[in-house]
Amino acid sequence: MTDLGNRRPGAAGEADGLVPSEEAPGGISRRRMIGYLLAAPTLVAAARFGADPAEAAVPSLGPTDLADLSDILTAAAAPTFGLLKITVDSAGVAHFALPRAEVGQGITTAVTMVIADEMDLPIDKVKVTLADATPELQFNQLTGGSNTMHALYTPIRTAAATARGQLRATAADELSVPAALLRAADGVFTTPDGRTATYGSLAEKAAVRSTRTVKTQLKSAASLRYVGTEQKRIDARASVTGTKEFAMDLDVPNALPTMVCRPPKINGKALAILNAPDVKAMPGVTDVVIVPHNQFTPGGVAVRAKTFGQCFDAVRALNVKWGGGTVDDKSSASVLADLKKSEIPLTPALPGTTIDETFIFNFRPGDALEPNCAVADVRKDRAEIWSSLKSPIWAKQQIALALGLAPEKVAVHVVEGGGSFGRHLFCDAAFEAASISQKMGKPVRLMWHRTDNFRQGRSHPMAISRVRMTRQGSNVIAVDQRHTGVACDFTQGLGDIFTSLDTSQPGQNFLQFSETVFTFTANVPYQFGAVSQLLNEIYTFNTFNTSSVRNVYSPDVATSTELMVDRVAKDIGKDALQFRLDNAKDDRMKAVMRTVAQAGNWGRTMEAGTAQGIAIHSEYKGRSACLVEIDCRPQTVNRKIREAYTGPRVTKVTYAVDVGLPINILGLKAQIMGGAMDGIAQALTYGLHLEKGSFLEGSWDDAHYTRQWNTPPEVNVIVMPPTTGEPGGAGEFGVGTTMAAVACAYYRATGKFPTEFPINQHEPLTFEPFPTVPPIPASPVDGLGRAGIKRPRKKTTKKKTTHKAG
Amino acid sequence: MPNHTFILNGKRVTVDVEDDVRLLWVLRDVLGVRGPKYGCGLGVCQACTSHINGKAFNPCRTPVSSLRSSDRITTIEGLPERVGKDLHPMQEAWLDVDVAQCGYCQPGQIMAAVALVEEVHAKGRKVNDADLDKIRNVCRCGTYPRIREAIKQGEARMPGPKKKKAVKHTS
Ligand code: FES
Ligand code: FES
């Protein structure tokens, strides 16, 4: 049963105190209700991550032999092992260090809402920060698969409820009234005769001297004030005033700008610097060192200078002897040929009418707008790292190993990230910064150039997906799907060094992760008889630099199957929506479909060259349906905007999502909206071209992510009312469903059945590729032109008369 | 090293740095003004967008030596001062619409939005969909629809389009 089912009948106020363990009322799931009071100067309440101690243990990954690494294991078996803690201070503020990365997905806001509700606090009396790498949390500090709220919802509530119960008991003592008569609101207890005690005044008195476990009870759904409402982000003001601090904004003494001159081909190695003294003599430059390429650090030649501008210049001036990379002779076409050779055969066809198509999904860039970056200060006996990390425990352990330090000597701080989309599962920048700082013996502020992010960063792996649908009459009786991709790197493992090392063993990346992720995410949400979906991957995990980028398999799988569903519907003469409704597996799915159909006016008459498309997708314990309208008329496709790829325009998106239990409706809508922008790009415009070991794209005007000229003027996201009582994921949900709906709409608008994505992949390039040597382009010098200012350019930097102070 | 003087967010500053260092790095690395963000260094992503004499420009493609001592540079940090409030109306609209996700692109988005509204108003008309379509700022989080909404709301709170004979835009 779900936690929200645990309603307390007729409570005078909200759910309150601590329930003695042995008296847990019937129907309450006991194991989910164990809280801890920890010995501390003020009140600290906690809950164990995961359902109970047994479940919080090591996930079953099969036997591994890692004994030789045991020296880096932090063997702290403290009673607080693996707990999520809420601390109440004497100002009445509840503090919680969230063991997840906030990268824009809004989890700090959602968690703040959950704690505020459970503790009867206003939002501004809850402070959620990001936890430093905390190995004691084991596998519980990995941000991925859109699972944060799903995994943390109950433990955080339990900790908060424990704190509230202890505060209430303390207040009852202090005010000499039975606990049940106290009314709690906004961080204040009030007695029936109007006397009050604030949480702040109780925080110290409520502290315990020795740690103990208590039973506690969660609030009823009806008494929640914030959960399920629209709340604005807690960091919004910092974002709009430019005060939100990202890794590159931190003030770390002497951490000077640092960049890496990267090889011309993917994963090439720097063998020698041919002009080190010249580069060292350039203005502002302090250091030049080789950074070896390995599984963890892409590497090249690092330069450190007074400003990033001078790093750019130094990188461009470097003359480096490069060794070969891992894919020097490969191009998109040759990878495609390799993929085709490696497809797992289909099962023998059943009798009936079959359609059989293969869809191609090109490499897509994986990086956020904030480039890869990290600050590192490595000393002889200790190190400190700052970066946006989704696997910080792994970062800490791996950096300690690489630097030859004990893990407790390596502090890893998780900084809020400027986007991630799965990219920050990997800690490339942190690893690189640590290694450079050690080599230079100085603190460094490492940032990747944008062009390096596109060319040497991690991309969404190229894949093909073959789908065969077999039908008898109007019934689909079998679906076979064979998804074949370039290996997706999952060697972040579960965010710790043990599974990471294990995953790096030959074959293990696929066996332990790729296959598992595929099996658990790929599905056909219809009653279509015998369904067989299988994955195969080619190359080793580090041949190309890949990662799960706002989801890895399911957008491609959904797009392929949904297009085929449209084809079948067309063949049997059925309406695309009706056919889906007739065959959808469950009522939650039918409900989201009906919702978008109605809100988006499915079936309305559309002009030639424009059309609607609908698609559904089930993942993250949720259901979603997306209805889009697309305009493929020449006057739209051929719009002229400078250095833009315009193309067909999605003019309207109507999206309904059932996440089980929505926490922050406004945040959910934002995530789905963002995912939809991603889905539009992946369907229509956002691909990479691989040519002889290097990607051609090097800027945001080369790789066409959705821009304003591609943005639908109308976007309507509908969040369905709670269905399951448990929050599901949302960060990636919008992508696949929208991508599929756009593909289906394109098919209906143009009559052309798209089999390769992005759809514009084979149109002429819209740009002249930057050279690969030097690896980054020079920054232009005409910035004032945009403001309508024309000034003669000064020529030299040396010996030039200085600009007079005015 | 050469000295360069200009007016930054209402205060006169002088920096000692090589001529060709782009203003973005002078702001971020020398002066510690970190609102303008780096997203490409090519004048493409617009994350660094700031104002020079009230007009949008990209500090990442502007050598510091091309500035004059009378040039007024405004970064996101100095935007509210321009209206003498805690927040510019565009920032307020941004909060009301809850635009930001990761927030990285947002300083540039807001600076571009303010300049767009002022430019269009100076021409004596209001912002239309075609204007919004031409905004180049990248938002990898995909906040574009909310940006469009916020610009419309922000515009409504700013002084309206100039009447026929536009009062000369201060520069
Ligand atoms: S950093 Fe200036 S436009 Fe991208
Ligand atoms: S809010 Fe993240 S890039 Fe725009």
mmCIF file of N, CA, C and O in Angstrom, chain A residues 233 240 244 246 248-249 251 307-308 310 369 418-419 421 450 642-643 649 666 670-671 674 678 701 705-709 711 779-783 786 791 796-797 800 802-803, chain B residues 2-3 5 12 18-19 22 25 28-29 34 37-39 41 46 58 61-63 66-68 71 87 91 96 98 100-102 105 132-133 136 139-142 144 146 148:
data_model
loop_
_atom_site.group_PDB
_atom_site.id
_atom_site.type_symbol
_atom_site.label_atom_id
_atom_site.label_comp_id
_atom_site.label_asym_id
_atom_site.label_seq_id
_atom_site.Cartn_x
_atom_site.Cartn_y
_atom_site.Cartn_z
ATOM 1 N N ARG A 233 10.343 27.917 -8.168
ATOM 2 C CA ARG A 233 11.626 27.366 -7.739
ATOM 3 C C ARG A 233 12.253 28.197 -6.628
ATOM 4 O O ARG A 233 12.196 29.419 -6.657
ATOM 5 N N VAL A 240 17.680 34.778 -11.769
ATOM 6 C CA VAL A 240 17.385 35.960 -12.577
ATOM 7 C C VAL A 240 18.253 37.162 -12.210
ATOM 8 O O VAL A 240 18.315 38.130 -12.962
ATOM 9 N N LYS A 244 23.218 33.104 -8.851
ATOM 10 C CA LYS A 244 23.327 31.657 -8.652
ATOM 11 C C LYS A 244 24.748 31.236 -9.004
ATOM 12 O O LYS A 244 25.257 31.605 -10.057
ATOM 13 N N PHE A 246 27.589 28.784 -10.092
ATOM 14 C CA PHE A 246 27.982 27.538 -10.733
ATOM 15 C C PHE A 246 29.470 27.337 -10.453
ATOM 16 O O PHE A 246 30.135 28.233 -9.909
ATOM 17 N N MET A 248 32.157 27.539 -12.092
ATOM 18 C CA MET A 248 33.095 28.543 -12.575
ATOM 19 C C MET A 248 32.910 29.900 -11.884
ATOM 20 O O MET A 248 33.675 30.833 -12.120
ATOM 21 N N ASP A 249 31.894 30.015 -11.042
ATOM 22 C CA ASP A 249 31.638 31.282 -10.359
ATOM 23 C C ASP A 249 32.194 31.280 -8.935
ATOM 24 O O ASP A 249 32.129 32.288 -8.246
ATOM 25 N N ASP A 251 34.664 31.367 -5.802
ATOM 26 C CA ASP A 251 35.938 32.016 -5.511
ATOM 27 C C ASP A 251 36.841 31.056 -4.761
ATOM 28 O O ASP A 251 36.700 30.873 -3.564
ATOM 29 N N THR A 307 43.502 34.667 -17.478
ATOM 30 C CA THR A 307 42.101 34.724 -17.921
ATOM 31 C C THR A 307 41.850 33.584 -18.894
ATOM 32 O O THR A 307 42.785 33.045 -19.502
ATOM 33 N N PHE A 308 40.570 33.240 -19.035
ATOM 34 C CA PHE A 308 40.232 32.208 -20.012
ATOM 35 C C PHE A 308 40.561 32.658 -21.432
ATOM 36 O O PHE A 308 40.916 31.853 -22.287
ATOM 37 N N GLN A 310 43.092 34.216 -22.362
ATOM 38 C CA GLN A 310 44.496 33.891 -22.612
ATOM 39 C C GLN A 310 44.707 32.376 -22.723
ATOM 40 O O GLN A 310 45.592 31.918 -23.440
ATOM 41 N N LEU A 369 24.334 23.558 -21.392
ATOM 42 C CA LEU A 369 24.848 24.861 -21.819
ATOM 43 C C LEU A 369 26.099 25.230 -21.021
ATOM 44 O O LEU A 369 27.066 25.750 -21.567
ATOM 45 N N GLY A 418 24.702 23.738 -14.443
ATOM 46 C CA GLY A 418 23.972 24.440 -15.488
ATOM 47 C C GLY A 418 23.445 23.460 -16.515
ATOM 48 O O GLY A 418 23.818 23.498 -17.683
ATOM 49 N N GLY A 419 22.572 22.558 -16.052
ATOM 50 C CA GLY A 419 22.054 21.503 -16.908
ATOM 51 C C GLY A 419 22.907 20.263 -16.785
ATOM 52 O O GLY A 419 24.042 20.321 -16.304
ATOM 53 N N PHE A 421 21.344 16.542 -18.034
ATOM 54 C CA PHE A 421 20.697 15.620 -18.978
ATOM 55 C C PHE A 421 21.388 14.274 -19.013
ATOM 56 O O PHE A 421 21.388 13.591 -20.008
ATOM 57 N N ARG A 450 33.478 25.254 -25.737
ATOM 58 C CA ARG A 450 32.241 24.712 -26.319
ATOM 59 C C ARG A 450 32.533 23.720 -27.439
ATOM 60 O O ARG A 450 31.914 22.664 -27.544
ATOM 61 N N ARG A 642 19.136 34.205 -40.029
ATOM 62 C CA ARG A 642 20.588 34.122 -40.207
ATOM 63 C C ARG A 642 21.191 32.944 -39.419
ATOM 64 O O ARG A 642 20.880 32.725 -38.260
ATOM 65 N N GLU A 643 22.031 32.211 -40.117
ATOM 66 C CA GLU A 643 22.718 31.052 -39.546
ATOM 67 C C GLU A 643 21.825 30.160 -38.701
ATOM 68 O O GLU A 643 22.217 29.682 -37.638
ATOM 69 N N ARG A 649 8.092 23.323 -38.574
ATOM 70 C CA ARG A 649 7.949 23.854 -37.222
ATOM 71 C C ARG A 649 6.808 23.155 -36.487
ATOM 72 O O ARG A 649 5.704 23.049 -37.003
ATOM 73 N N LEU A 666 4.120 22.930 -11.011
ATOM 74 C CA LEU A 666 4.782 23.917 -11.869
ATOM 75 C C LEU A 666 6.133 23.373 -12.357
ATOM 76 O O LEU A 666 6.527 23.554 -13.506
ATOM 77 N N ALA A 670 7.433 22.302 -16.126
ATOM 78 C CA ALA A 670 8.691 22.831 -16.668
ATOM 79 C C ALA A 670 9.546 21.693 -17.226
ATOM 80 O O ALA A 670 10.134 21.806 -18.304
ATOM 81 N N GLN A 671 9.614 20.605 -16.489
ATOM 82 C CA GLN A 671 10.430 19.475 -16.937
ATOM 83 C C GLN A 671 9.884 18.875 -18.222
ATOM 84 O O GLN A 671 10.627 18.550 -19.139
ATOM 85 N N GLY A 674 10.569 21.251 -21.098
ATOM 86 C CA GLY A 674 11.970 21.161 -21.513
ATOM 87 C C GLY A 674 12.229 19.875 -22.282
ATOM 88 O O GLY A 674 12.907 19.867 -23.305
ATOM 89 N N ASP A 678 13.519 19.145 -26.230
ATOM 90 C CA ASP A 678 14.553 18.176 -26.549
ATOM 91 C C ASP A 678 14.034 17.181 -27.591
ATOM 92 O O ASP A 678 14.724 16.863 -28.573
ATOM 93 N N ASP A 701 25.496 26.899 -33.472
ATOM 94 C CA ASP A 701 24.924 27.212 -34.783
ATOM 95 C C ASP A 701 25.202 26.090 -35.778
ATOM 96 O O ASP A 701 24.701 26.124 -36.902
ATOM 97 N N TYR A 705 20.209 22.441 -31.882
ATOM 98 C CA TYR A 705 19.262 22.220 -30.792
ATOM 99 C C TYR A 705 18.109 23.206 -30.989
ATOM 100 O O TYR A 705 18.273 24.236 -31.647
ATOM 101 N N THR A 706 16.957 22.902 -30.441
ATOM 102 C CA THR A 706 15.803 23.788 -30.564
ATOM 103 C C THR A 706 16.176 25.214 -30.159
ATOM 104 O O THR A 706 16.809 25.434 -29.131
ATOM 105 N N ARG A 707 15.815 26.165 -30.994
ATOM 106 C CA ARG A 707 15.995 27.587 -30.672
ATOM 107 C C ARG A 707 14.627 28.235 -30.747
ATOM 108 O O ARG A 707 13.634 27.577 -31.071
ATOM 109 N N GLN A 708 14.571 29.536 -30.503
ATOM 110 C CA GLN A 708 13.253 30.175 -30.501
ATOM 111 C C GLN A 708 12.526 29.993 -31.829
ATOM 112 O O GLN A 708 11.308 29.864 -31.863
ATOM 113 N N TRP A 709 13.269 29.982 -32.944
ATOM 114 C CA TRP A 709 12.588 29.857 -34.237
ATOM 115 C C TRP A 709 12.015 28.462 -34.464
ATOM 116 O O TRP A 709 11.273 28.244 -35.416
ATOM 117 N N THR A 711 10.682 26.858 -31.677
ATOM 118 C CA THR A 711 9.849 26.658 -30.489
ATOM 119 C C THR A 711 8.363 26.764 -30.842
ATOM 120 O O THR A 711 7.960 27.708 -31.507
ATOM 121 N N SER A 779 37.909 33.524 -30.794
ATOM 122 C CA SER A 779 36.728 34.344 -30.523
ATOM 123 C C SER A 779 36.745 35.530 -31.476
ATOM 124 O O SER A 779 37.772 36.177 -31.649
ATOM 125 N N PRO A 780 35.613 35.824 -32.088
ATOM 126 C CA PRO A 780 35.559 36.986 -32.984
ATOM 127 C C PRO A 780 35.842 38.282 -32.207
ATOM 128 O O PRO A 780 35.883 38.281 -30.984
ATOM 129 N N VAL A 781 36.011 39.375 -32.960
ATOM 130 C CA VAL A 781 36.379 40.640 -32.311
ATOM 131 C C VAL A 781 35.377 41.751 -32.618
ATOM 132 O O VAL A 781 35.645 42.925 -32.367
ATOM 133 N N ASP A 782 34.218 41.353 -33.154
ATOM 134 C CA ASP A 782 33.293 42.367 -33.650
ATOM 135 C C ASP A 782 32.035 42.515 -32.797
ATOM 136 O O ASP A 782 30.964 42.815 -33.290
ATOM 137 N N GLY A 783 32.208 42.260 -31.497
ATOM 138 C CA GLY A 783 31.042 42.218 -30.616
ATOM 139 C C GLY A 783 30.231 43.490 -30.542
ATOM 140 O O GLY A 783 29.044 43.455 -30.218
ATOM 141 N N ARG A 786 26.839 44.390 -33.035
ATOM 142 C CA ARG A 786 25.456 44.079 -32.717
ATOM 143 C C ARG A 786 24.752 45.262 -32.055
ATOM 144 O O ARG A 786 23.547 45.448 -32.196
ATOM 145 N N ARG A 791 33.822 50.693 -34.695
ATOM 146 C CA ARG A 791 35.053 51.366 -34.283
ATOM 147 C C ARG A 791 36.223 50.701 -34.961
ATOM 148 O O ARG A 791 36.222 49.474 -35.126
ATOM 149 N N THR A 796 47.718 45.701 -32.181
ATOM 150 C CA THR A 796 48.567 44.817 -31.384
ATOM 151 C C THR A 796 48.246 44.927 -29.911
ATOM 152 O O THR A 796 47.620 45.863 -29.460
ATOM 153 N N THR A 797 48.736 43.932 -29.224
ATOM 154 C CA THR A 797 48.510 43.960 -27.791
ATOM 155 C C THR A 797 49.727 44.514 -27.076
ATOM 156 O O THR A 797 49.653 45.101 -26.033
ATOM 157 N N LYS A 800 51.365 48.871 -27.503
ATOM 158 C CA LYS A 800 50.293 49.733 -27.981
ATOM 159 C C LYS A 800 50.031 50.781 -26.910
ATOM 160 O O LYS A 800 50.078 50.479 -25.721
ATOM 161 N N THR A 802 48.294 52.862 -24.314
ATOM 162 C CA THR A 802 47.204 52.396 -23.457
ATOM 163 C C THR A 802 45.987 53.279 -23.638
ATOM 164 O O THR A 802 46.085 54.435 -24.026
ATOM 165 N N HIS A 803 44.888 52.658 -23.348
ATOM 166 C CA HIS A 803 43.626 53.377 -23.440
ATOM 167 C C HIS A 803 43.582 54.361 -22.288
ATOM 168 O O HIS A 803 43.751 53.990 -21.143
ATOM 169 N N PRO B 2 48.495 47.362 -20.652
ATOM 170 C CA PRO B 2 47.636 48.524 -20.887
ATOM 171 C C PRO B 2 46.526 48.634 -19.852
ATOM 172 O O PRO B 2 46.047 47.638 -19.338
ATOM 173 N N ASN B 3 46.132 49.877 -19.601
ATOM 174 C CA ASN B 3 44.967 50.124 -18.768
ATOM 175 C C ASN B 3 43.758 50.362 -19.653
ATOM 176 O O ASN B 3 43.864 50.948 -20.718
ATOM 177 N N THR B 5 39.678 51.714 -19.320
ATOM 178 C CA THR B 5 38.690 52.301 -18.421
ATOM 179 C C THR B 5 37.328 52.318 -19.092
ATOM 180 O O THR B 5 37.216 52.598 -20.288
ATOM 181 N N ARG B 12 32.896 53.690 -12.490
ATOM 182 C CA ARG B 12 34.040 53.727 -13.397
ATOM 183 C C ARG B 12 35.082 52.711 -12.941
ATOM 184 O O ARG B 12 35.413 52.626 -11.771
ATOM 185 N N GLU B 18 45.837 42.831 -21.153
ATOM 186 C CA GLU B 18 46.199 42.946 -22.559
ATOM 187 C C GLU B 18 44.997 43.383 -23.393
ATOM 188 O O GLU B 18 43.866 43.007 -23.118
ATOM 189 N N ASP B 19 45.312 44.126 -24.453
ATOM 190 C CA ASP B 19 44.288 44.717 -25.323
ATOM 191 C C ASP B 19 43.244 43.738 -25.854
ATOM 192 O O ASP B 19 42.066 44.051 -25.938
ATOM 193 N N ARG B 22 39.047 39.382 -24.437
ATOM 194 C CA ARG B 22 37.643 39.739 -24.640
ATOM 195 C C ARG B 22 37.030 40.166 -23.312
ATOM 196 O O ARG B 22 37.361 39.625 -22.250
ATOM 197 N N TRP B 25 36.034 37.922 -20.291
ATOM 198 C CA TRP B 25 37.049 37.424 -19.349
ATOM 199 C C TRP B 25 37.546 38.534 -18.447
ATOM 200 O O TRP B 25 37.974 38.281 -17.324
ATOM 201 N N ARG B 28 34.682 38.512 -15.893
ATOM 202 C CA ARG B 28 34.602 37.330 -15.029
ATOM 203 C C ARG B 28 35.905 37.056 -14.284
ATOM 204 O O ARG B 28 35.901 36.811 -13.082
ATOM 205 N N ASP B 29 37.025 37.085 -14.998
ATOM 206 C CA ASP B 29 38.282 36.640 -14.391
ATOM 207 C C ASP B 29 39.055 37.762 -13.717
ATOM 208 O O ASP B 29 39.791 37.517 -12.765
ATOM 209 N N ARG B 34 30.365 37.839 -12.317
ATOM 210 C CA ARG B 34 30.157 36.501 -12.869
ATOM 211 C C ARG B 34 28.731 36.231 -13.352
ATOM 212 O O ARG B 34 28.371 35.099 -13.618
ATOM 213 N N LYS B 37 27.573 34.666 -18.510
ATOM 214 C CA LYS B 37 28.092 33.298 -18.546
ATOM 215 C C LYS B 37 28.784 33.002 -19.864
ATOM 216 O O LYS B 37 28.469 33.593 -20.898
ATOM 217 N N TYR B 38 29.671 32.043 -19.801
ATOM 218 C CA TYR B 38 30.314 31.538 -21.026
ATOM 219 C C TYR B 38 29.533 30.339 -21.543
ATOM 220 O O TYR B 38 29.252 29.419 -20.772
ATOM 221 N N GLY B 39 29.207 30.358 -22.810
ATOM 222 C CA GLY B 39 28.561 29.183 -23.400
ATOM 223 C C GLY B 39 29.155 28.809 -24.736
ATOM 224 O O GLY B 39 28.854 27.762 -25.288
ATOM 225 N N GLY B 41 31.859 31.450 -26.511
ATOM 226 C CA GLY B 41 32.991 32.307 -26.871
ATOM 227 C C GLY B 41 32.984 32.692 -28.331
ATOM 228 O O GLY B 41 33.999 33.157 -28.865
ATOM 229 N N GLN B 46 24.785 33.354 -26.790
ATOM 230 C CA GLN B 46 24.223 34.564 -26.153
ATOM 231 C C GLN B 46 24.187 34.505 -24.624
ATOM 232 O O GLN B 46 23.557 35.344 -23.988
ATOM 233 N N ASN B 58 27.697 41.087 -27.206
ATOM 234 C CA ASN B 58 28.334 39.900 -26.667
ATOM 235 C C ASN B 58 29.751 40.212 -26.198
ATOM 236 O O ASN B 58 30.673 40.340 -27.011
ATOM 237 N N ARG B 61 32.903 38.436 -27.655
ATOM 238 C CA ARG B 61 33.553 38.748 -28.934
ATOM 239 C C ARG B 61 33.928 40.220 -29.003
ATOM 240 O O ARG B 61 34.011 40.784 -30.089
ATOM 241 N N THR B 62 34.173 40.814 -27.843
ATOM 242 C CA THR B 62 34.531 42.223 -27.799
ATOM 243 C C THR B 62 35.872 42.409 -27.084
ATOM 244 O O THR B 62 35.944 42.260 -25.864
ATOM 245 N N PRO B 63 36.938 42.711 -27.825
ATOM 246 C CA PRO B 63 38.222 42.954 -27.145
ATOM 247 C C PRO B 63 38.077 44.153 -26.211
ATOM 248 O O PRO B 63 37.427 45.140 -26.565
ATOM 249 N N SER B 66 38.492 47.719 -27.378
ATOM 250 C CA SER B 66 37.554 48.464 -28.232
ATOM 251 C C SER B 66 36.596 49.320 -27.416
ATOM 252 O O SER B 66 35.760 50.021 -27.986
ATOM 253 N N LEU B 67 36.710 49.273 -26.098
ATOM 254 C CA LEU B 67 35.844 50.114 -25.275
ATOM 255 C C LEU B 67 36.435 51.499 -25.100
ATOM 256 O O LEU B 67 37.649 51.683 -25.100
ATOM 257 N N ARG B 68 35.543 52.485 -24.937
ATOM 258 C CA ARG B 68 35.978 53.843 -24.610
ATOM 259 C C ARG B 68 35.631 54.137 -23.168
ATOM 260 O O ARG B 68 34.745 53.507 -22.593
ATOM 261 N N ASP B 71 32.028 54.486 -22.317
ATOM 262 C CA ASP B 71 31.081 53.393 -22.565
ATOM 263 C C ASP B 71 30.482 52.886 -21.258
ATOM 264 O O ASP B 71 31.206 52.617 -20.296
ATOM 265 N N LEU B 87 14.613 44.906 -8.558
ATOM 266 C CA LEU B 87 14.532 44.041 -9.728
ATOM 267 C C LEU B 87 13.997 44.849 -10.904
ATOM 268 O O LEU B 87 13.120 45.699 -10.735
ATOM 269 N N GLN B 91 12.868 41.067 -14.870
ATOM 270 C CA GLN B 91 13.227 40.031 -13.888
ATOM 271 C C GLN B 91 11.996 39.612 -13.083
ATOM 272 O O GLN B 91 11.814 38.434 -12.771
ATOM 273 N N ASP B 96 7.604 35.654 -12.008
ATOM 274 C CA ASP B 96 6.184 35.309 -12.044
ATOM 275 C C ASP B 96 5.901 34.099 -12.923
ATOM 276 O O ASP B 96 5.043 33.286 -12.626
ATOM 277 N N ASP B 98 8.129 31.831 -13.553
ATOM 278 C CA ASP B 98 9.017 30.748 -13.105
ATOM 279 C C ASP B 98 9.767 30.153 -14.298
ATOM 280 O O ASP B 98 9.711 28.948 -14.540
ATOM 281 N N ALA B 100 13.174 30.064 -15.076
ATOM 282 C CA ALA B 100 14.488 29.415 -15.002
ATOM 283 C C ALA B 100 14.395 27.951 -14.626
ATOM 284 O O ALA B 100 13.586 27.562 -13.792
ATOM 285 N N GLN B 101 15.224 27.168 -15.264
ATOM 286 C CA GLN B 101 15.445 25.796 -14.782
ATOM 287 C C GLN B 101 16.837 25.762 -14.172
ATOM 288 O O GLN B 101 17.001 26.168 -13.038
ATOM 289 N N CYS B 102 17.861 25.327 -14.933
ATOM 290 C CA CYS B 102 19.191 25.351 -14.320
ATOM 291 C C CYS B 102 19.648 26.779 -14.083
ATOM 292 O O CYS B 102 20.462 27.049 -13.216
ATOM 293 N N CYS B 105 21.532 29.953 -18.557
ATOM 294 C CA CYS B 105 21.346 30.862 -19.690
ATOM 295 C C CYS B 105 20.593 32.120 -19.305
ATOM 296 O O CYS B 105 20.498 33.057 -20.103
ATOM 297 N N LEU B 132 10.173 37.481 -31.365
ATOM 298 C CA LEU B 132 10.540 36.411 -30.421
ATOM 299 C C LEU B 132 11.254 35.279 -31.156
ATOM 300 O O LEU B 132 12.216 34.701 -30.651
ATOM 301 N N ASP B 133 10.786 34.980 -32.359
ATOM 302 C CA ASP B 133 11.409 33.908 -33.144
ATOM 303 C C ASP B 133 12.874 34.192 -33.443
ATOM 304 O O ASP B 133 13.645 33.273 -33.694
ATOM 305 N N ARG B 136 18.223 34.662 -30.328
ATOM 306 C CA ARG B 136 19.186 33.595 -30.608
ATOM 307 C C ARG B 136 19.640 32.830 -29.367
ATOM 308 O O ARG B 136 20.291 31.776 -29.478
ATOM 309 N N CYS B 139 18.822 27.905 -24.830
ATOM 310 C CA CYS B 139 18.485 27.366 -23.512
ATOM 311 C C CYS B 139 18.394 25.867 -23.645
ATOM 312 O O CYS B 139 17.435 25.340 -24.181
ATOM 313 N N ARG B 140 19.432 25.193 -23.180
ATOM 314 C CA ARG B 140 19.474 23.735 -23.343
ATOM 315 C C ARG B 140 18.413 23.060 -22.478
ATOM 316 O O ARG B 140 17.978 21.951 -22.765
ATOM 317 N N CYS B 141 17.989 23.730 -21.414
ATOM 318 C CA CYS B 141 16.918 23.161 -20.583
ATOM 319 C C CYS B 141 15.566 23.278 -21.271
ATOM 320 O O CYS B 141 14.598 22.682 -20.825
ATOM 321 N N GLY B 142 15.491 24.101 -22.322
ATOM 322 C CA GLY B 142 14.231 24.205 -23.057
ATOM 323 C C GLY B 142 13.173 25.067 -22.396
ATOM 324 O O GLY B 142 11.988 24.760 -22.441
ATOM 325 N N TYR B 144 12.217 27.823 -23.484
ATOM 326 C CA TYR B 144 11.772 28.784 -24.509
ATOM 327 C C TYR B 144 10.313 29.249 -24.389
ATOM 328 O O TYR B 144 10.041 30.450 -24.479
ATOM 329 N N ARG B 146 8.326 29.499 -21.861
ATOM 330 C CA ARG B 146 8.130 30.397 -20.718
ATOM 331 C C ARG B 146 8.861 31.726 -20.943
ATOM 332 O O ARG B 146 8.424 32.759 -20.455
ATOM 333 N N ARG B 148 9.079 33.216 -23.805
ATOM 334 C CA ARG B 148 8.166 34.010 -24.648
ATOM 335 C C ARG B 148 7.076 34.648 -23.796
ATOM 336 O O ARG B 148 6.739 35.821 -23.960
#
